[in-house]
Short mmCIF file of C-alpha atoms in Angstrom, two decimals:
data_model
loop_
_atom_site.label_atom_id
_atom_site.label_comp_id
_atom_site.label_asym_id
_atom_site.label_seq_id
_atom_site.Cartn_x
_atom_site.Cartn_y
_atom_site.Cartn_z
CA MET A 382 36.07 -19.11 -0.34
CA VAL A 383 32.52 -18.77 0.97
CA GLN A 384 31.28 -17.86 -2.51
CA ASN A 385 32.91 -21.04 -3.84
CA ASP A 386 31.06 -23.19 -1.30
CA TYR A 387 34.02 -23.61 1.06
CA LEU A 388 31.85 -23.23 4.15
CA PRO A 389 33.29 -22.98 7.67
CA PRO A 390 32.32 -25.45 10.41
CA GLU A 391 31.47 -22.53 12.73
CA TRP A 392 29.91 -19.28 11.54
CA LEU A 393 29.75 -17.24 14.75
CA PRO A 394 33.53 -16.59 15.12
CA ILE A 395 33.71 -15.31 11.53
CA LEU A 396 30.73 -13.02 12.05
CA GLN A 397 32.20 -11.67 15.28
CA VAL A 398 35.56 -10.95 13.65
CA VAL A 399 33.95 -9.17 10.70
CA VAL A 400 31.72 -6.97 12.86
CA GLY A 401 34.51 -6.32 15.35
CA GLY A 402 36.76 -5.06 12.54
CA ILE A 403 34.31 -2.37 11.43
CA GLY A 404 35.63 1.04 12.43
CA ASP A 405 36.38 4.49 11.02
CA GLU A 406 38.26 3.52 7.83
CA ASP A 407 35.82 3.82 4.92
CA GLU A 408 37.75 1.61 2.49
CA GLU A 409 38.20 -1.16 5.04
CA ASN A 410 34.58 -0.86 6.15
CA SER A 411 33.41 -1.22 2.56
CA VAL A 412 35.20 -4.57 2.29
CA LEU A 413 33.95 -5.73 5.70
CA PHE A 414 30.31 -4.85 5.00
CA GLN A 415 30.51 -6.64 1.65
CA LEU A 416 32.01 -9.66 3.42
CA LEU A 417 29.27 -9.53 6.05
CA SER A 418 26.58 -9.57 3.36
CA THR A 419 28.27 -12.49 1.60
CA VAL A 420 28.53 -14.51 4.80
CA VAL A 421 24.88 -13.86 5.77
CA GLU A 422 23.70 -14.83 2.28
CA ALA A 423 25.86 -17.96 2.06
CA GLY A 424 25.15 -19.17 5.57
CA ASN A 425 21.35 -19.07 5.31
CA GLU A 426 19.77 -20.81 8.30
CA ASN A 427 23.23 -21.61 9.76
CA VAL A 428 23.85 -17.89 10.13
CA ALA A 429 20.26 -16.94 10.97
CA VAL A 430 20.49 -18.39 14.48
CA HIS A 431 23.33 -15.95 15.26
CA LEU A 432 21.70 -12.84 13.78
CA PRO A 433 20.22 -11.40 17.02
CA HIS A 434 23.66 -11.47 18.65
CA ILE A 435 25.48 -10.13 15.58
CA ILE A 436 22.90 -7.39 15.02
CA SER A 437 23.32 -6.24 18.63
CA LEU A 438 27.11 -6.07 18.12
CA LEU A 439 26.73 -4.13 14.86
CA VAL A 440 24.27 -1.68 16.43
CA GLY A 441 26.87 -0.99 19.11
CA GLN A 442 29.50 -0.26 16.45
CA ILE A 443 27.20 2.00 14.42
CA SER A 444 26.02 3.96 17.47
CA LYS A 445 29.60 5.10 18.10
CA SER A 446 29.71 6.79 14.70
CA ILE A 447 26.36 8.63 14.66
CA PRO A 448 27.28 12.34 14.77
CA PRO A 449 25.61 14.83 17.17
CA ASN A 450 24.41 16.72 14.10
CA PRO A 451 22.34 14.15 12.17
CA GLU A 452 23.36 15.45 8.72
CA PRO A 453 25.25 14.20 6.89
CA TRP A 454 25.76 10.67 8.12
CA PRO A 455 29.20 9.07 7.69
CA GLN A 456 29.48 6.27 5.11
CA MET A 457 30.03 3.78 7.92
CA VAL A 458 26.62 4.62 9.41
CA GLU A 459 24.85 4.46 6.04
CA ARG A 460 26.41 1.09 5.19
CA GLY A 461 25.65 -0.13 8.68
CA PHE A 462 21.95 0.71 8.36
CA ALA A 463 21.85 -1.06 4.99
CA ALA A 464 23.43 -4.17 6.52
CA LEU A 465 20.99 -4.11 9.44
CA ALA A 466 18.04 -3.88 7.06
CA VAL A 467 19.26 -6.95 5.14
CA MET A 468 19.89 -8.93 8.31
CA GLY A 469 16.55 -7.91 9.78
CA GLN A 470 14.82 -9.16 6.65
CA SER A 471 16.77 -12.44 6.79
CA TRP A 472 15.67 -12.93 10.38
CA GLY A 473 12.06 -12.23 9.48
CA GLU A 474 12.20 -14.81 6.69
CA SER A 475 13.54 -17.41 9.13
CA MET A 476 10.35 -17.29 11.25
CA PRO A 477 9.12 -20.86 11.93
CA GLU A 478 5.74 -21.91 10.60
CA GLU A 479 2.81 -22.08 13.01
CA VAL A 480 2.84 -25.88 12.88
CA GLU A 481 6.49 -26.17 13.87
CA LEU A 482 7.64 -26.93 17.40
CA SER A 483 6.69 -24.32 19.97
CA GLU A 484 10.27 -24.33 21.27
CA SER A 485 11.59 -23.17 17.87
CA ARG A 486 8.97 -20.47 17.70
CA GLU A 487 9.74 -19.25 21.23
CA THR A 488 13.43 -19.03 20.32
CA TRP A 489 12.60 -17.01 17.23
CA LEU A 490 10.29 -14.65 19.15
CA SER A 491 13.01 -14.08 21.72
CA GLY A 492 15.43 -13.20 18.94
CA GLN A 493 12.88 -10.87 17.36
CA ALA A 494 12.51 -9.05 20.69
CA THR A 495 16.29 -8.63 20.81
CA LEU A 496 16.29 -7.17 17.31
CA ALA A 497 13.46 -4.78 18.14
CA LYS A 498 15.25 -3.43 21.22
CA ALA A 499 18.50 -2.96 19.31
CA PHE A 500 16.79 -1.26 16.35
CA SER A 501 14.73 0.99 18.63
CA SER A 502 17.80 2.05 20.59
CA LEU A 503 19.65 2.91 17.40
CA LEU A 504 16.77 4.86 15.84
CA GLN A 505 16.20 6.77 19.08
CA GLN A 506 19.84 7.82 19.03
CA ALA A 507 19.72 8.75 15.34
CA TRP A 508 16.36 10.51 15.30
CA ILE A 509 15.66 11.75 18.83
CA THR A 510 18.80 11.93 20.99
CA ALA A 511 20.90 13.32 18.13
CA VAL A 512 18.41 16.17 17.63
CA GLN A 513 19.68 18.76 20.09
CA PRO A 514 17.15 20.98 21.96
CA MET A 515 16.71 24.36 20.35
CA GLU A 516 17.33 27.49 22.34
CA GLY A 517 14.18 28.37 24.25
CA GLY A 518 12.48 25.01 23.81
CA ILE A 519 12.50 21.53 22.41
CA SER A 520 12.94 21.12 18.68
CA ASP A 521 10.51 19.22 16.51
CA LEU A 522 11.43 15.58 16.20
CA GLU A 523 12.37 14.72 12.64
CA ALA A 524 14.20 11.65 11.40
CA SER A 525 17.32 12.18 9.37
CA PRO A 526 16.55 11.69 5.67
CA SER A 527 19.78 9.71 5.37
CA CYS A 528 19.03 6.03 4.76
CA ILE A 529 15.29 6.61 5.17
CA ASP A 530 14.59 3.43 3.20
CA ASP A 531 16.76 1.25 5.45
CA SER A 532 15.56 3.11 8.54
CA SER A 533 11.97 2.43 7.48
CA ALA A 534 12.80 -1.26 7.17
CA LEU A 535 14.15 -1.27 10.75
CA LEU A 536 11.09 0.62 11.98
CA ARG A 537 8.81 -1.89 10.27
CA SER A 538 10.69 -4.75 11.92
CA ILE A 539 10.13 -3.10 15.32
CA MET A 540 6.40 -2.70 14.70
CA ARG A 541 5.98 -6.30 13.57
CA SER A 542 7.50 -7.50 16.84
CA ILE A 543 4.96 -5.65 19.03
CA THR A 544 2.53 -7.97 20.81
CA THR A 545 1.55 -5.90 23.87
CA TYR A 546 0.88 -2.25 24.67
CA ASN A 547 3.74 -2.25 27.18
CA GLU A 548 6.17 -3.21 24.41
CA LEU A 549 4.84 -0.30 22.37
CA LEU A 550 5.72 2.07 25.23
CA GLU A 551 9.07 0.48 26.07
CA LEU A 552 10.32 0.70 22.49
CA LYS A 553 9.07 4.31 22.15
CA VAL A 554 7.31 3.45 18.91
CA SER A 555 5.04 6.51 18.87
CA GLU A 556 7.98 8.86 19.34
CA LEU A 557 9.90 7.16 16.54
CA LEU A 558 6.87 7.32 14.25
CA VAL A 559 6.42 11.05 14.86
CA ALA A 560 10.02 11.67 13.80
CA TRP A 561 9.73 9.31 10.82
CA ALA A 562 6.43 10.81 9.61
CA ASP A 563 7.84 14.35 9.80
CA SER A 564 10.80 13.25 7.70
CA ILE A 565 8.85 11.53 4.93
CA ALA A 566 6.40 14.47 4.80
CA ASN A 567 9.27 16.52 3.38
CA TRP A 568 10.61 13.75 1.15
CA HIS A 569 11.85 14.87 -2.27
CA ALA A 570 14.53 12.31 -3.23
CA TRP A 571 12.18 10.02 -5.13
CA GLU A 572 13.78 6.74 -6.21
CA GLU A 573 11.77 3.59 -6.78
CA MET A 574 13.88 1.13 -4.79
CA GLU A 575 14.43 3.51 -1.86
CA ASP A 576 10.76 4.42 -1.51
CA LEU A 577 9.42 0.86 -1.32
CA SER A 578 10.25 0.41 2.39
CA ILE A 579 8.40 3.62 3.20
CA PHE A 580 5.20 2.42 1.53
CA GLU A 581 5.45 -0.95 3.30
CA CYS A 582 5.97 0.83 6.60
CA ILE A 583 2.87 2.99 6.11
CA LYS A 584 0.52 0.02 6.05
CA GLU A 585 2.27 -1.49 9.08
CA VAL A 586 1.72 1.77 10.99
CA VAL A 587 -2.02 1.75 10.27
CA ASN A 588 -2.22 -1.91 11.25
CA LEU A 589 -0.42 -1.25 14.55
CA HIS A 590 -2.68 1.72 15.32
CA GLY A 591 -5.70 -0.52 14.78
CA LYS A 592 -4.37 -2.97 17.37
CA PHE A 593 -3.18 -0.63 20.12
CA GLY A 594 -4.11 2.98 19.33
CA LEU A 595 -0.94 4.97 18.75
CA LYS A 596 -0.31 8.22 20.58
CA ASP A 597 -0.16 11.23 18.22
CA PHE A 598 -1.48 9.13 15.32
CA ILE A 599 -4.41 11.31 14.19
CA VAL A 600 -3.94 14.39 16.38
CA ARG A 601 -0.69 15.44 18.01
CA GLY A 602 -0.74 17.14 21.38
CA LEU A 603 0.45 20.72 21.85
CA PRO A 604 4.11 21.15 22.88
CA SER A 605 4.96 21.95 26.48
CA PRO A 606 5.88 25.51 27.53
CA PRO A 607 7.88 27.59 26.83
CA VAL A 608 7.34 26.46 23.22
CA PRO A 609 4.37 28.34 21.67
CA PRO A 610 1.18 26.21 21.73
CA VAL A 611 1.09 25.72 17.95
CA PRO A 612 -0.49 22.44 16.72
CA GLN A 613 2.12 20.05 15.37
CA ARG A 614 1.79 17.58 12.53
CA SER A 615 0.45 14.18 13.58
CA ILE A 616 1.72 10.84 12.30
CA ILE A 617 -1.09 10.39 9.78
CA GLU A 618 -0.74 13.99 8.58
CA GLY A 619 2.94 13.42 7.87
CA ILE A 620 2.15 10.18 6.06
CA GLY A 621 -0.64 11.94 4.14
CA ALA A 622 1.77 14.63 2.91
CA PHE A 623 4.13 11.93 1.62
CA VAL A 624 1.34 9.98 -0.09
CA SER A 625 -0.22 13.00 -1.80
CA THR A 626 3.19 13.99 -3.18
CA ALA A 627 3.90 10.41 -4.28
CA ILE A 628 0.77 10.35 -6.46
CA ALA A 629 2.47 12.81 -8.82
CA GLU A 630 5.78 10.94 -8.97
CA TYR A 631 6.94 7.90 -11.00
CA PRO A 632 4.26 5.30 -12.00
CA SER A 633 5.00 2.71 -9.30
CA ALA A 634 4.81 5.43 -6.65
CA THR A 635 1.38 6.43 -7.98
CA TRP A 636 0.10 2.86 -7.67
CA ARG A 637 1.53 2.37 -4.18
CA ALA A 638 0.34 5.76 -2.98
CA SER A 639 -3.17 5.12 -4.29
CA SER A 640 -3.22 1.82 -2.40
CA CYS A 641 -2.23 3.71 0.76
CA VAL A 642 -5.02 6.27 0.27
CA HIS A 643 -7.70 3.61 0.76
CA VAL A 644 -5.96 2.36 3.91
CA LEU A 645 -5.54 5.83 5.42
CA LEU A 646 -9.14 6.90 4.76
CA HIS A 647 -11.08 3.74 5.56
CA VAL A 648 -9.10 1.64 8.07
CA PRO A 649 -8.60 4.10 10.98
CA SER A 650 -11.63 5.19 13.00
CA TYR A 651 -12.10 8.97 12.91
CA SER A 652 -14.19 10.43 15.72
CA SER A 653 -16.18 13.62 15.23
CA GLU A 654 -13.50 15.55 17.15
CA VAL A 655 -10.85 14.74 14.52
CA GLU A 656 -13.08 14.92 11.43
CA SER A 657 -11.08 17.91 10.19
CA VAL A 658 -7.99 15.72 9.82
CA LYS A 659 -9.82 13.30 7.56
CA GLN A 660 -11.22 16.20 5.53
CA SER A 661 -7.72 17.60 5.04
CA LEU A 662 -6.49 14.22 3.83
CA VAL A 663 -9.41 13.94 1.38
CA ILE A 664 -8.65 17.38 -0.05
CA ALA A 665 -4.94 16.63 -0.45
CA PHE A 666 -5.49 13.19 -2.00
CA SER A 667 -8.26 14.26 -4.38
CA GLU A 668 -6.31 17.32 -5.53
CA ALA A 669 -3.20 15.24 -6.24
CA ALA A 670 -5.10 12.45 -8.01
CA SER A 671 -7.25 14.79 -10.12
CA SER A 672 -4.19 16.81 -11.19
CA ARG A 673 -2.34 13.66 -12.21
CA PHE A 674 -5.40 12.31 -14.02
CA LYS A 675 -5.85 15.57 -15.91
CA ALA A 676 -2.29 15.21 -17.20
CA ILE A 677 -2.90 11.72 -18.67
CA CYS A 678 -6.63 11.69 -19.42
CA SER A 679 -6.29 12.25 -23.17
CA LYS A 680 -5.66 8.54 -23.78
CA PRO A 681 -6.98 5.60 -21.69
CA CYS A 682 -4.24 3.63 -19.93
CA SER A 683 -3.79 1.41 -16.88
CA MET A 684 -2.80 4.45 -14.78
CA TRP A 685 -6.40 5.61 -14.95
CA LYS A 686 -7.54 2.95 -12.51
CA PRO A 687 -5.52 3.87 -9.39
CA LEU A 688 -6.19 7.58 -9.87
CA LEU A 689 -9.93 7.22 -10.45
CA LEU A 690 -10.29 4.80 -7.52
CA THR A 691 -8.35 7.20 -5.30
CA ILE A 692 -10.85 9.94 -6.12
CA SER A 693 -13.66 7.42 -5.55
CA SER A 694 -12.43 6.66 -2.03
CA CYS A 695 -12.29 10.37 -1.29
CA TYR A 696 -15.74 10.90 -2.82
CA LEU A 697 -17.34 8.26 -0.62
CA CYS A 698 -16.03 10.16 2.42
CA TYR A 699 -17.04 13.71 1.47
CA PRO A 700 -18.89 14.10 -1.87
CA ASP A 701 -19.32 17.88 -1.55
CA ILE A 702 -15.66 18.51 -0.82
CA VAL A 703 -14.43 16.32 -3.68
CA GLU A 704 -16.87 17.88 -6.14
CA ARG A 705 -15.51 21.32 -5.25
CA VAL A 706 -11.95 20.08 -5.75
CA LEU A 707 -12.81 18.56 -9.14
CA GLU A 708 -14.71 21.62 -10.34
CA LYS A 709 -11.88 23.87 -9.15
CA LYS A 710 -9.42 21.95 -11.31
CA GLU A 711 -11.72 22.11 -14.33
CA HIS A 712 -15.22 23.47 -14.85
CA THR A 713 -16.58 20.04 -15.85
CA GLY A 714 -14.17 18.14 -13.60
CA PHE A 715 -16.86 16.18 -11.77
CA SER A 716 -18.48 14.99 -15.01
CA ILE A 717 -15.10 14.05 -16.48
CA TRP A 718 -14.22 11.94 -13.43
CA ALA A 719 -17.65 10.28 -13.25
CA SER A 720 -17.60 9.50 -16.97
CA ALA A 721 -14.08 8.04 -16.76
CA LEU A 722 -15.02 5.95 -13.70
CA GLY A 723 -17.99 4.56 -15.59
CA PHE A 724 -15.78 3.79 -18.58
CA ILE A 725 -13.17 1.76 -16.65
CA ALA A 726 -16.02 -0.29 -15.13
CA THR A 727 -17.09 -1.52 -18.58
CA SER A 728 -15.78 -4.58 -20.38
CA THR A 729 -14.33 -2.37 -23.12
CA PHE A 730 -11.60 -1.05 -20.80
CA GLU A 731 -8.70 -3.50 -20.61
CA HIS A 732 -7.24 -2.51 -17.24
CA GLY A 733 -10.42 -1.97 -15.23
CA PRO A 734 -11.13 -3.00 -11.63
CA SER A 735 -10.51 -6.73 -11.29
CA ALA A 736 -10.10 -7.49 -7.59
CA GLU A 737 -13.27 -7.88 -5.54
CA SER A 738 -12.43 -4.87 -3.38
CA GLU A 739 -11.76 -2.68 -6.42
CA ILE A 740 -15.08 -3.58 -8.04
CA LYS A 741 -16.94 -3.07 -4.77
CA LEU A 742 -15.43 0.39 -4.42
CA THR A 743 -16.43 1.17 -8.01
CA VAL A 744 -20.02 0.01 -7.44
CA MET A 745 -20.40 2.14 -4.31
CA ALA A 746 -18.89 5.20 -5.99
CA LEU A 747 -21.07 4.87 -9.11
CA ALA A 748 -24.18 4.48 -6.95
CA LYS A 749 -23.24 7.65 -5.06
CA VAL A 750 -22.62 9.51 -8.34
CA ILE A 751 -25.99 8.43 -9.76
CA GLU A 752 -27.80 9.53 -6.62
CA ARG A 753 -25.97 12.85 -6.80
CA LEU A 754 -26.91 13.41 -10.45
CA LEU A 755 -30.55 12.66 -9.71
CA GLY A 756 -30.47 15.04 -6.77
CA GLN A 757 -29.17 17.78 -9.06
CA GLY A 758 -32.00 17.21 -11.56
CA ASN A 759 -29.83 15.61 -14.27
CA GLN A 760 -32.47 13.01 -15.13
CA ASP A 761 -32.05 13.06 -18.90
CA SER A 762 -28.26 13.29 -19.16
CA ASP A 763 -26.07 10.85 -21.08
CA LEU A 764 -23.80 10.75 -18.03
CA LEU A 765 -26.61 9.36 -15.87
CA ARG A 766 -27.39 6.64 -18.41
CA ASP A 767 -23.73 5.71 -18.87
CA CYS A 768 -23.08 5.55 -15.12
CA PHE A 769 -26.13 3.35 -14.53
CA THR A 770 -25.11 1.03 -17.38
CA SER A 771 -21.62 0.77 -15.88
CA LEU A 772 -23.13 0.13 -12.45
CA MET A 773 -25.04 -2.85 -13.87
CA GLU A 774 -21.90 -4.23 -15.52
CA ALA A 775 -19.80 -3.81 -12.37
CA SER A 776 -22.50 -5.43 -10.21
CA MET A 777 -22.59 -8.46 -12.51
CA GLN A 778 -18.80 -8.73 -12.49
CA LEU A 779 -18.70 -8.55 -8.71
CA LYS A 780 -21.36 -11.23 -8.30
CA GLU A 781 -19.54 -13.51 -10.74
CA LEU A 782 -16.28 -13.05 -8.86
CA GLN A 783 -17.91 -13.76 -5.50
CA GLU A 784 -19.52 -16.93 -6.87
CA GLU A 785 -16.15 -18.09 -8.19
CA ASP A 786 -14.63 -17.56 -4.75
CA ASP A 787 -17.44 -19.55 -3.14
CA ASN A 788 -16.94 -22.40 -5.62
CA GLU A 789 -13.18 -22.44 -5.02
CA GLU A 790 -13.72 -22.62 -1.26
CA ALA A 791 -16.12 -25.52 -1.72
CA GLU A 792 -13.61 -27.32 -3.95
CA ASP A 793 -10.85 -26.74 -1.40
CA ASP A 794 -13.01 -28.32 1.29
CA GLU A 795 -13.58 -31.35 -0.94
CA ASP A 796 -9.89 -31.63 -1.79
CA ALA A 797 -9.02 -31.60 1.91
CA GLY A 798 -10.85 -34.92 2.26
CA ASP A 799 -8.99 -36.64 -0.58
CA ASP A 800 -6.18 -39.09 0.16
CA GLU A 801 -2.55 -38.46 -0.80
CA THR A 802 -2.83 -40.47 -3.99
CA ASP A 803 -5.67 -38.31 -5.22
CA ASP A 804 -3.72 -35.22 -4.26
CA ASP A 805 -0.74 -36.39 -6.31
CA ASP A 806 -2.97 -37.07 -9.30
CA ASP A 807 -4.59 -33.66 -8.94
CA ASP A 808 -1.17 -32.01 -8.77
CA ASN A 809 -0.09 -33.71 -11.97
CA ASP A 810 -3.31 -32.67 -13.68
CA ASP A 811 -2.86 -29.11 -12.45
CA ASP A 812 0.68 -29.05 -13.82
CA GLU A 813 -0.53 -30.24 -17.20
CA ASP A 814 -3.38 -27.75 -17.20
CA SER A 815 -1.09 -24.90 -16.28
CA GLU A 816 1.32 -25.84 -19.05
CA ASP A 817 -1.52 -25.99 -21.56
CA GLY A 818 -2.84 -22.64 -20.37
CA GLU A 819 0.50 -20.81 -20.53
CA TYR A 820 0.67 -18.02 -23.08
CA GLU A 821 3.90 -17.07 -24.77
CA GLU A 822 4.18 -13.94 -26.85
CA THR A 823 5.34 -14.65 -30.38
CA GLU A 824 8.25 -12.80 -31.92
CA GLU A 825 5.88 -11.08 -34.35
CA GLN A 826 3.63 -9.91 -31.50
CA PHE A 827 6.62 -8.67 -29.52
CA LEU A 828 7.98 -6.69 -32.48
CA ASP A 829 4.55 -5.22 -33.16
CA ARG A 830 4.13 -4.15 -29.53
CA TYR A 831 7.67 -2.75 -29.45
CA ALA A 832 7.09 -0.76 -32.66
CA LYS A 833 3.87 0.75 -31.31
CA ALA A 834 5.61 1.74 -28.08
CA ALA A 835 8.46 3.35 -30.05
CA VAL A 836 6.01 5.40 -32.14
CA ALA A 837 4.12 6.46 -29.02
CA LEU A 838 7.36 7.48 -27.33
CA GLU A 839 8.43 9.48 -30.39
CA ASN A 840 5.06 11.25 -30.50
CA GLY A 841 5.11 11.94 -26.78
CA THR A 842 1.91 9.95 -26.18
CA LEU A 843 3.40 7.05 -24.22
CA VAL A 844 2.39 7.01 -20.56
CA GLU A 845 4.55 4.98 -18.18
CA GLU A 846 2.26 2.54 -16.43
CA GLY A 847 4.34 0.99 -13.64
CA ASP A 848 5.62 -2.52 -13.08
CA GLU A 849 3.49 -5.60 -13.55
CA GLU A 850 3.26 -6.24 -9.79
CA ASP A 851 1.95 -2.71 -9.24
CA LEU A 852 -1.14 -3.51 -11.30
CA ASP A 853 -2.27 -5.94 -8.61
CA GLN A 854 -2.02 -3.67 -5.56
CA GLU A 855 -4.56 -4.74 -2.96
CA VAL A 856 -7.30 -2.30 -1.96
CA ASP A 857 -7.98 -2.38 1.78
CA LEU A 858 -11.42 -0.85 2.25
CA GLY A 859 -11.45 -1.10 6.04
CA GLY A 860 -14.94 -0.35 7.34
CA LEU A 861 -16.35 -0.21 3.80
CA GLU A 862 -15.87 -3.98 3.56
CA GLU A 863 -18.83 -4.40 5.91
CA ILE A 864 -21.17 -2.46 3.62
CA ASP A 865 -23.51 -4.56 1.48
CA GLN A 866 -23.18 -3.02 -1.97
CA LYS A 867 -26.06 -5.15 -3.28
CA SER A 868 -28.41 -3.42 -0.83
CA ILE A 869 -27.14 -0.05 -2.05
CA VAL A 870 -27.91 -0.92 -5.67
CA LEU A 871 -31.31 -2.38 -4.78
CA SER A 872 -32.25 0.70 -2.77
CA LEU A 873 -31.16 2.96 -5.62
CA ILE A 874 -33.27 1.08 -8.18
CA GLN A 875 -36.28 0.89 -5.86
CA ARG A 876 -36.28 4.65 -5.32
CA TYR A 877 -35.42 5.82 -8.81
CA HIS A 878 -36.44 3.05 -11.23
CA GLN A 879 -38.93 5.33 -12.98
CA VAL A 880 -36.05 7.54 -14.09
CA LEU A 881 -33.17 5.06 -14.29
CA ILE A 882 -34.98 2.33 -16.20
CA ARG A 883 -38.11 3.62 -17.83
CA GLY A 884 -36.70 7.02 -18.64
CA GLN A 885 -33.42 5.87 -20.21
CA SER A 886 -32.38 4.11 -23.41
CA LEU A 887 -30.40 1.25 -21.84
CA PRO A 888 -28.48 -1.35 -23.92
CA PRO A 889 -30.82 -4.40 -24.17
CA PRO A 890 -27.97 -7.00 -24.00
CA ILE A 891 -26.70 -5.57 -20.72
CA VAL A 892 -30.21 -5.34 -19.27
CA SER A 893 -30.89 -8.96 -20.23
CA THR A 894 -27.63 -10.21 -18.71
CA PHE A 895 -28.19 -8.11 -15.61
CA LEU A 896 -31.64 -9.64 -15.04
CA ASN A 897 -30.21 -13.13 -15.50
CA SER A 898 -27.77 -12.36 -12.71
CA PHE A 899 -30.31 -10.51 -10.55
CA PRO A 900 -33.81 -11.86 -11.32
CA GLU A 901 -35.11 -10.15 -8.17
CA TYR A 902 -34.93 -6.83 -10.06
CA SER A 903 -37.19 -8.03 -12.91
CA SER A 904 -40.29 -6.21 -11.68
CA PHE A 905 -38.54 -2.85 -12.03
CA PHE A 906 -37.59 -3.57 -15.66
CA GLN A 907 -40.95 -4.92 -16.88
CA LEU A 908 -41.86 -1.86 -18.90
CA HIS A 909 -38.35 -1.28 -20.21
CA GLY A 910 -37.73 -1.73 -23.87
#
């Protein structure tokens, strides 16, 4: 009836009956969980107001069925976690806008706090309480791999509700994260839809650590006696193990993992006492990325970008370490990576860095490579010339993108002062422009593309490249965002212009365009040509 738009006048009694009927019978539970999902979806905002209460009831039902031994979980528990993840997401989507009444927002925040307490209690039971102490000491905390995707969604909901350090302690977030990180470190059941919540949770963890400083995030304390004082894996080390493994998995996992690499290396603050942890991450990430790149490097494809930028992030942290990793994989590994990085920064590569943060990372990495080559005495190499040419192209692209952003901000400020009539006219014009600018692939083009893909697949040369949305993964550079890449390029040219400019055969069109963009460099190029 609900699916046919026969909606009840009151939703709460139905929800209570459905949740109350969930028990030990798998077949009956299957029907009830399906009914619960249907009611939540059909009720929308009418059901959303009751979600904190219903979620608390469902958590109570699920907690009765979690076994003392966490593996395997009964179907009722697995379905229950899936239902909680859906309802938690529905509640998150019902959050009032900032401009709405403060009373509505306070009500929502109160409900979110209720959800967080219920989710935390359930995860503590599933991951911590259910793990029985080992004989002679306390066992390592490790989350059950069952429903790790839905569990990650619940954990993310908890973290997003935290507004004070006391809440962090009350909800035992650090303890939950230790168990969760240990579990994903040993993750082997790779499936695209199940892994997405884990990747989303990773970035939320780093964000929360930046706000409050999580216990056991970078370094985990030694266990209490009588357990031997052996160092245990920290939260970020567990996450790092998952990410480095993900780089070698299916294409979307590679893109998402590469995005996480930048966050893990550049957003947290690593003191000198924990520098070894960062070094270990750099080794693991660069080894995984270089191995994956070696497997697909025979033919340029969009997968080059995330892998090469991953190595770039690692290289900016520890050039010596990354060079050793690259040379260990292949004798000319460093030159191959540097050459490929320079290539994707040129206009001839279709899937090169396009976001401002990606281009900035590329510019900084190329500048570091050039300085390294000069320091090694490679002043006459083709690699040096190609990297410097790519550096000029990337610098121009970055400046153009930044100017476009500045112009858009100025236009937005002007539009804010227009009256509603002008806004309506602008909207109509925008609609017309967008329709004119839409591109539709013709049948002939589709068949041609399909035929080429079929041939490539038959020949074994087709490389899966991930979903369209994966191509636009954001790059969070953390502290690197504060670095002025223009100053880096200027300093490089000032110190080495005799070699870079007057000692190289640079493409005149690129030099001319570069000087149009950066006339302040003209004095260094006067004798070029």
